[in-house]
Amino acid sequence: MLVREVCQTYAREVEKLGYKLLELISLSLGLPSNRLNGYFEDHTTMMRLNHYPPCPCPELALGVGRHKDAGALTIVAQDDVGGLQVRRKSDEVWVPVKPTPNALVINVGDTIQVWSNEAYESVEHRVVVNSERERFSIPVFFFPSHYVMVKPLEELVNEGNPPKYKPYNFGKFFVARNRSDYKKLEVQNIQISYFKII
Ligand code: OGA
Ligand code: NI
């Protein structure tokens, strides 16, 4: 099988899992299981094949700097090397996500934080490198259609729980996020907090 075919087959399977997870998240919010599907009609999901070579000075470098994923969900396959870390909100400590054989890591992204009006929170994460071993990971970023206006779902907001975000266009947000991600470390990436209603 060509590498391309293997990737396509994998991506299609992960896509099914993505929809399943969206259904479960909808149900957990008290919504019909297909509530979020309409936002994915022309979804812009992508898969990345990451290779992190060994680094002689891992304390001086990061594989991926701290960030939050902009989309709805990220489904990550990783090998047994480890390096992915999530930031614990209570004490801001970076906690390693230990590789579990044959398991996938699911990240909640910014879009679900906004749709759920913060019932779910997007996780801040980064990747540290290893001095001896190279690492491979395959994240699939489950992204809505580029034209979707992301905002707290109407069914979840009311007088007691008003919307915490102004609507924003997913495609524009994503492009702005990517542009700033490749700039200098001091540059603030665009974040959903920019659309926050205070
Ligand atoms: C990313 C990411 C994690 C990993 O590419 O956004 O967070 O384990 N990757 O490679
Ligand atoms: Ni990420």
mmCIF file of C-alpha atoms and ligand atoms in Angstrom:
data_model
loop_
_atom_site.group_PDB
_atom_site.id
_atom_site.type_symbol
_atom_site.label_atom_id
_atom_site.label_comp_id
_atom_site.label_asym_id
_atom_site.label_seq_id
_atom_site.Cartn_x
_atom_site.Cartn_y
_atom_site.Cartn_z
ATOM 1 C CA MET A 1 0.000 0.000 0.000
ATOM 2 C CA LEU A 2 1.283 3.472 -0.816
ATOM 3 C CA VAL A 3 2.003 5.748 2.127
ATOM 4 C CA ARG A 4 -0.658 8.079 0.756
ATOM 5 C CA GLU A 5 -3.267 5.318 0.853
ATOM 6 C CA VAL A 6 -2.329 4.344 4.386
ATOM 7 C CA CYS A 7 -2.690 7.974 5.453
ATOM 8 C CA GLN A 8 -6.033 8.325 3.700
ATOM 9 C CA THR A 9 -7.371 5.152 5.265
ATOM 10 C CA TYR A 10 -6.197 6.226 8.705
ATOM 11 C CA ALA A 11 -7.625 9.725 8.305
ATOM 12 C CA ARG A 12 -11.034 8.350 7.238
ATOM 13 C CA GLU A 13 -11.166 6.091 10.294
ATOM 14 C CA VAL A 14 -10.156 8.901 12.632
ATOM 15 C CA GLU A 15 -12.806 11.081 10.993
ATOM 16 C CA LYS A 16 -15.434 8.530 12.046
ATOM 17 C CA LEU A 17 -14.077 8.600 15.575
ATOM 18 C CA GLY A 18 -14.179 12.418 15.516
ATOM 19 C CA TYR A 19 -17.894 12.369 14.665
ATOM 20 C CA LYS A 20 -18.525 9.796 17.375
ATOM 21 C CA LEU A 21 -16.774 11.998 19.938
ATOM 22 C CA LEU A 22 -18.732 15.053 18.774
ATOM 23 C CA GLU A 23 -21.931 13.072 19.313
ATOM 24 C CA LEU A 24 -20.893 12.104 22.819
ATOM 25 C CA ILE A 25 -19.902 15.683 23.640
ATOM 26 C CA SER A 26 -23.273 16.935 22.339
ATOM 27 C CA LEU A 27 -25.117 14.405 24.491
ATOM 28 C CA SER A 28 -23.008 15.321 27.516
ATOM 29 C CA LEU A 29 -24.160 18.922 27.050
ATOM 30 C CA GLY A 30 -27.797 17.809 26.969
ATOM 31 C CA LEU A 31 -28.108 18.363 23.201
ATOM 32 C CA PRO A 32 -29.223 16.053 20.385
ATOM 33 C CA SER A 33 -26.337 13.813 19.300
ATOM 34 C CA ASN A 34 -26.115 15.371 15.828
ATOM 35 C CA ARG A 35 -26.192 18.980 17.090
ATOM 36 C CA LEU A 36 -22.640 19.800 15.952
ATOM 37 C CA ASN A 37 -22.568 17.864 12.665
ATOM 38 C CA GLY A 38 -23.794 20.775 10.547
ATOM 39 C CA TYR A 39 -20.630 22.712 11.349
ATOM 40 C CA PHE A 40 -18.535 20.010 9.662
ATOM 41 C CA GLU A 41 -20.267 19.759 6.275
ATOM 42 C CA ASP A 42 -17.182 21.136 4.509
ATOM 43 C CA HIS A 43 -14.804 20.452 7.334
ATOM 44 C CA THR A 44 -11.171 21.489 7.003
ATOM 45 C CA THR A 45 -9.728 18.677 9.100
ATOM 46 C CA MET A 46 -6.069 17.905 8.575
ATOM 47 C CA MET A 47 -3.562 15.328 9.656
ATOM 48 C CA ARG A 48 0.064 15.990 10.457
ATOM 49 C CA LEU A 49 2.954 13.533 10.575
ATOM 50 C CA ASN A 50 5.349 14.852 13.202
ATOM 51 C CA HIS A 51 8.932 13.716 13.544
ATOM 52 C CA TYR A 52 10.944 14.983 16.507
ATOM 53 C CA PRO A 53 14.623 14.116 16.053
ATOM 54 C CA PRO A 54 16.715 13.540 19.189
ATOM 55 C CA CYS A 55 18.159 16.768 20.540
ATOM 56 C CA PRO A 56 21.528 16.998 22.352
ATOM 57 C CA CYS A 57 20.242 19.843 24.561
ATOM 58 C CA PRO A 58 16.555 19.085 25.215
ATOM 59 C CA GLU A 59 16.395 21.698 27.975
ATOM 60 C CA LEU A 60 17.184 24.413 25.439
ATOM 61 C CA ALA A 61 14.622 23.416 22.808
ATOM 62 C CA LEU A 62 10.979 22.496 22.463
ATOM 63 C CA GLY A 63 9.451 20.174 19.869
ATOM 64 C CA VAL A 64 6.297 22.299 19.788
ATOM 65 C CA GLY A 65 5.958 25.445 21.897
ATOM 66 C CA ARG A 66 3.014 25.945 24.260
ATOM 67 C CA HIS A 67 -0.280 26.423 22.455
ATOM 68 C CA LYS A 68 -3.931 25.467 22.325
ATOM 69 C CA ASP A 69 -5.415 23.748 19.291
ATOM 70 C CA ALA A 70 -7.818 26.040 17.451
ATOM 71 C CA GLY A 71 -10.206 23.388 16.152
ATOM 72 C CA ALA A 72 -12.861 21.274 17.814
ATOM 73 C CA LEU A 73 -10.898 18.159 18.739
ATOM 74 C CA THR A 74 -7.418 16.819 18.095
ATOM 75 C CA ILE A 75 -6.930 13.076 17.994
ATOM 76 C CA VAL A 76 -3.271 12.183 18.561
ATOM 77 C CA ALA A 77 -1.503 8.882 17.984
ATOM 78 C CA GLN A 78 1.954 8.823 19.555
ATOM 79 C CA ASP A 79 4.720 6.243 19.879
ATOM 80 C CA ASP A 80 6.190 5.129 23.216
ATOM 81 C CA VAL A 81 8.809 7.897 23.550
ATOM 82 C CA GLY A 82 6.649 10.530 25.249
ATOM 83 C CA GLY A 83 7.164 14.285 25.272
ATOM 84 C CA LEU A 84 3.632 15.644 25.056
ATOM 85 C CA GLN A 85 2.783 17.678 28.141
ATOM 86 C CA VAL A 86 -0.389 19.423 29.266
ATOM 87 C CA ARG A 87 -0.546 22.418 31.542
ATOM 88 C CA ARG A 88 -2.499 21.794 34.705
ATOM 89 C CA LYS A 89 -4.662 24.801 35.357
ATOM 90 C CA SER A 90 -4.650 24.690 39.165
ATOM 91 C CA ASP A 91 -0.862 25.102 39.598
ATOM 92 C CA GLU A 92 0.342 25.679 36.015
ATOM 93 C CA VAL A 93 2.631 22.643 36.211
ATOM 94 C CA TRP A 94 3.450 20.851 32.927
ATOM 95 C CA VAL A 95 2.220 17.281 33.282
ATOM 96 C CA PRO A 96 3.495 14.561 30.887
ATOM 97 C CA VAL A 97 0.865 12.639 28.921
ATOM 98 C CA LYS A 98 2.279 9.146 29.299
ATOM 99 C CA PRO A 99 2.055 7.108 26.113
ATOM 100 C CA THR A 100 -0.426 4.254 26.529
ATOM 101 C CA PRO A 101 0.057 1.474 23.967
ATOM 102 C CA ASN A 102 -2.684 1.426 21.313
ATOM 103 C CA ALA A 103 -4.445 4.410 22.847
ATOM 104 C CA LEU A 104 -5.156 7.789 21.315
ATOM 105 C CA VAL A 105 -4.929 11.128 23.086
ATOM 106 C CA ILE A 106 -7.920 13.427 22.586
ATOM 107 C CA ASN A 107 -7.407 17.168 23.027
ATOM 108 C CA VAL A 108 -10.356 19.494 23.390
ATOM 109 C CA GLY A 109 -9.742 22.562 21.221
ATOM 110 C CA ASP A 110 -10.813 26.194 21.409
ATOM 111 C CA THR A 111 -13.935 25.684 19.278
ATOM 112 C CA ILE A 112 -15.505 23.283 21.781
ATOM 113 C CA GLN A 113 -14.653 25.653 24.620
ATOM 114 C CA VAL A 114 -16.638 28.384 22.871
ATOM 115 C CA TRP A 115 -19.542 26.196 21.672
ATOM 116 C CA SER A 116 -19.969 24.805 25.194
ATOM 117 C CA ASN A 117 -19.662 28.290 26.729
ATOM 118 C CA GLU A 118 -16.772 26.918 28.788
ATOM 119 C CA ALA A 119 -18.384 23.708 30.022
ATOM 120 C CA TYR A 120 -15.381 22.197 28.229
ATOM 121 C CA GLU A 121 -11.973 23.853 28.241
ATOM 122 C CA SER A 122 -9.308 23.808 25.595
ATOM 123 C CA VAL A 123 -6.095 22.305 26.936
ATOM 124 C CA GLU A 124 -2.786 24.132 26.733
ATOM 125 C CA HIS A 125 0.006 21.794 25.691
ATOM 126 C CA ARG A 126 3.534 21.551 24.325
ATOM 127 C CA VAL A 127 6.038 18.905 23.252
ATOM 128 C CA VAL A 128 9.473 18.472 24.815
ATOM 129 C CA VAL A 129 12.243 16.646 22.972
ATOM 130 C CA ASN A 130 14.313 13.682 24.004
ATOM 131 C CA SER A 131 18.124 13.544 24.031
ATOM 132 C CA GLU A 132 18.338 9.931 22.864
ATOM 133 C CA ARG A 133 15.289 8.895 20.936
ATOM 134 C CA GLU A 134 13.445 10.317 17.993
ATOM 135 C CA ARG A 135 9.690 10.552 18.361
ATOM 136 C CA PHE A 136 6.796 10.240 15.928
ATOM 137 C CA SER A 137 3.251 11.469 16.443
ATOM 138 C CA ILE A 138 0.208 11.795 14.208
ATOM 139 C CA PRO A 139 -2.305 14.428 15.272
ATOM 140 C CA VAL A 140 -5.554 14.721 13.332
ATOM 141 C CA PHE A 141 -7.060 18.167 13.802
ATOM 142 C CA PHE A 142 -10.820 18.024 13.550
ATOM 143 C CA PHE A 143 -11.732 21.457 12.188
ATOM 144 C CA PRO A 144 -15.195 22.831 11.278
ATOM 145 C CA SER A 145 -15.986 24.355 7.888
ATOM 146 C CA HIS A 146 -14.007 27.535 7.329
ATOM 147 C CA TYR A 147 -17.158 29.685 7.042
ATOM 148 C CA VAL A 148 -18.611 28.632 10.404
ATOM 149 C CA MET A 149 -19.237 31.461 12.842
ATOM 150 C CA VAL A 150 -18.160 30.036 16.202
ATOM 151 C CA LYS A 151 -20.171 31.165 19.225
ATOM 152 C CA PRO A 152 -21.696 29.670 22.366
ATOM 153 C CA LEU A 153 -24.590 27.379 21.376
ATOM 154 C CA GLU A 154 -27.925 29.104 21.844
ATOM 155 C CA GLU A 155 -29.427 26.213 23.809
ATOM 156 C CA LEU A 156 -26.672 26.516 26.397
ATOM 157 C CA VAL A 157 -27.006 30.206 27.165
ATOM 158 C CA ASN A 158 -29.682 32.056 29.085
ATOM 159 C CA GLU A 159 -29.985 34.964 31.461
ATOM 160 C CA GLY A 160 -28.189 33.115 34.222
ATOM 161 C CA ASN A 161 -25.480 31.843 31.896
ATOM 162 C CA PRO A 162 -24.952 34.518 29.231
ATOM 163 C CA PRO A 163 -22.678 33.887 26.238
ATOM 164 C CA LYS A 164 -19.027 34.275 27.189
ATOM 165 C CA TYR A 165 -17.808 34.865 23.607
ATOM 166 C CA LYS A 166 -18.639 37.043 20.640
ATOM 167 C CA PRO A 167 -19.076 35.172 17.350
ATOM 168 C CA TYR A 168 -15.982 34.785 15.187
ATOM 169 C CA ASN A 169 -15.286 33.236 11.815
ATOM 170 C CA PHE A 170 -13.444 29.944 12.186
ATOM 171 C CA GLY A 171 -11.394 30.243 8.993
ATOM 172 C CA LYS A 172 -10.166 33.730 9.777
ATOM 173 C CA PHE A 173 -9.327 32.780 13.338
ATOM 174 C CA PHE A 174 -7.405 29.750 12.160
ATOM 175 C CA VAL A 175 -5.396 31.678 9.583
ATOM 176 C CA ALA A 176 -4.536 34.372 12.133
ATOM 177 C CA ARG A 177 -3.486 31.714 14.658
ATOM 178 C CA ASN A 178 -1.199 29.985 12.179
ATOM 179 C CA ARG A 179 0.369 33.203 11.043
ATOM 180 C CA SER A 180 1.306 34.229 14.556
ATOM 181 C CA ASP A 181 2.445 30.705 15.502
ATOM 182 C CA TYR A 182 5.426 31.006 13.212
ATOM 183 C CA LYS A 183 6.531 34.362 14.536
ATOM 184 C CA LYS A 184 8.868 35.164 17.413
ATOM 185 C CA LEU A 185 8.143 33.721 20.821
ATOM 186 C CA GLU A 186 7.233 37.121 22.270
ATOM 187 C CA VAL A 187 4.407 37.618 19.785
ATOM 188 C CA GLN A 188 1.054 36.856 21.358
ATOM 189 C CA ASN A 189 -0.868 34.307 19.294
ATOM 190 C CA ILE A 190 -4.469 35.146 18.637
ATOM 191 C CA GLN A 191 -6.560 33.484 21.324
ATOM 192 C CA ILE A 192 -10.291 33.031 21.881
ATOM 193 C CA SER A 193 -9.913 35.366 24.872
ATOM 194 C CA TYR A 194 -9.822 38.116 22.243
ATOM 195 C CA PHE A 195 -13.551 37.427 21.633
ATOM 196 C CA LYS A 196 -14.420 37.071 25.288
ATOM 197 C CA ILE A 197 -17.338 39.076 26.640
ATOM 198 C CA ILE A 198 -16.378 40.476 30.036
HETATM 199 C C1 OGA B 1 0.292 19.844 17.558
HETATM 200 C C2 OGA B 1 0.610 19.083 18.777
HETATM 201 C C3 OGA B 1 1.381 17.039 19.765
HETATM 202 C C4 OGA B 1 2.309 15.922 19.503
HETATM 203 O O1 OGA B 1 0.855 19.500 16.494
HETATM 204 O O2 OGA B 1 -0.547 20.782 17.658
HETATM 205 O O3 OGA B 1 0.249 19.528 19.820
HETATM 206 O O4 OGA B 1 2.333 15.032 20.346
HETATM 207 N N1 OGA B 1 1.258 17.915 18.670
HETATM 208 O O5 OGA B 1 3.003 15.928 18.488
HETATM 209 NI NI NI B 2 -1.401 20.929 19.568
#
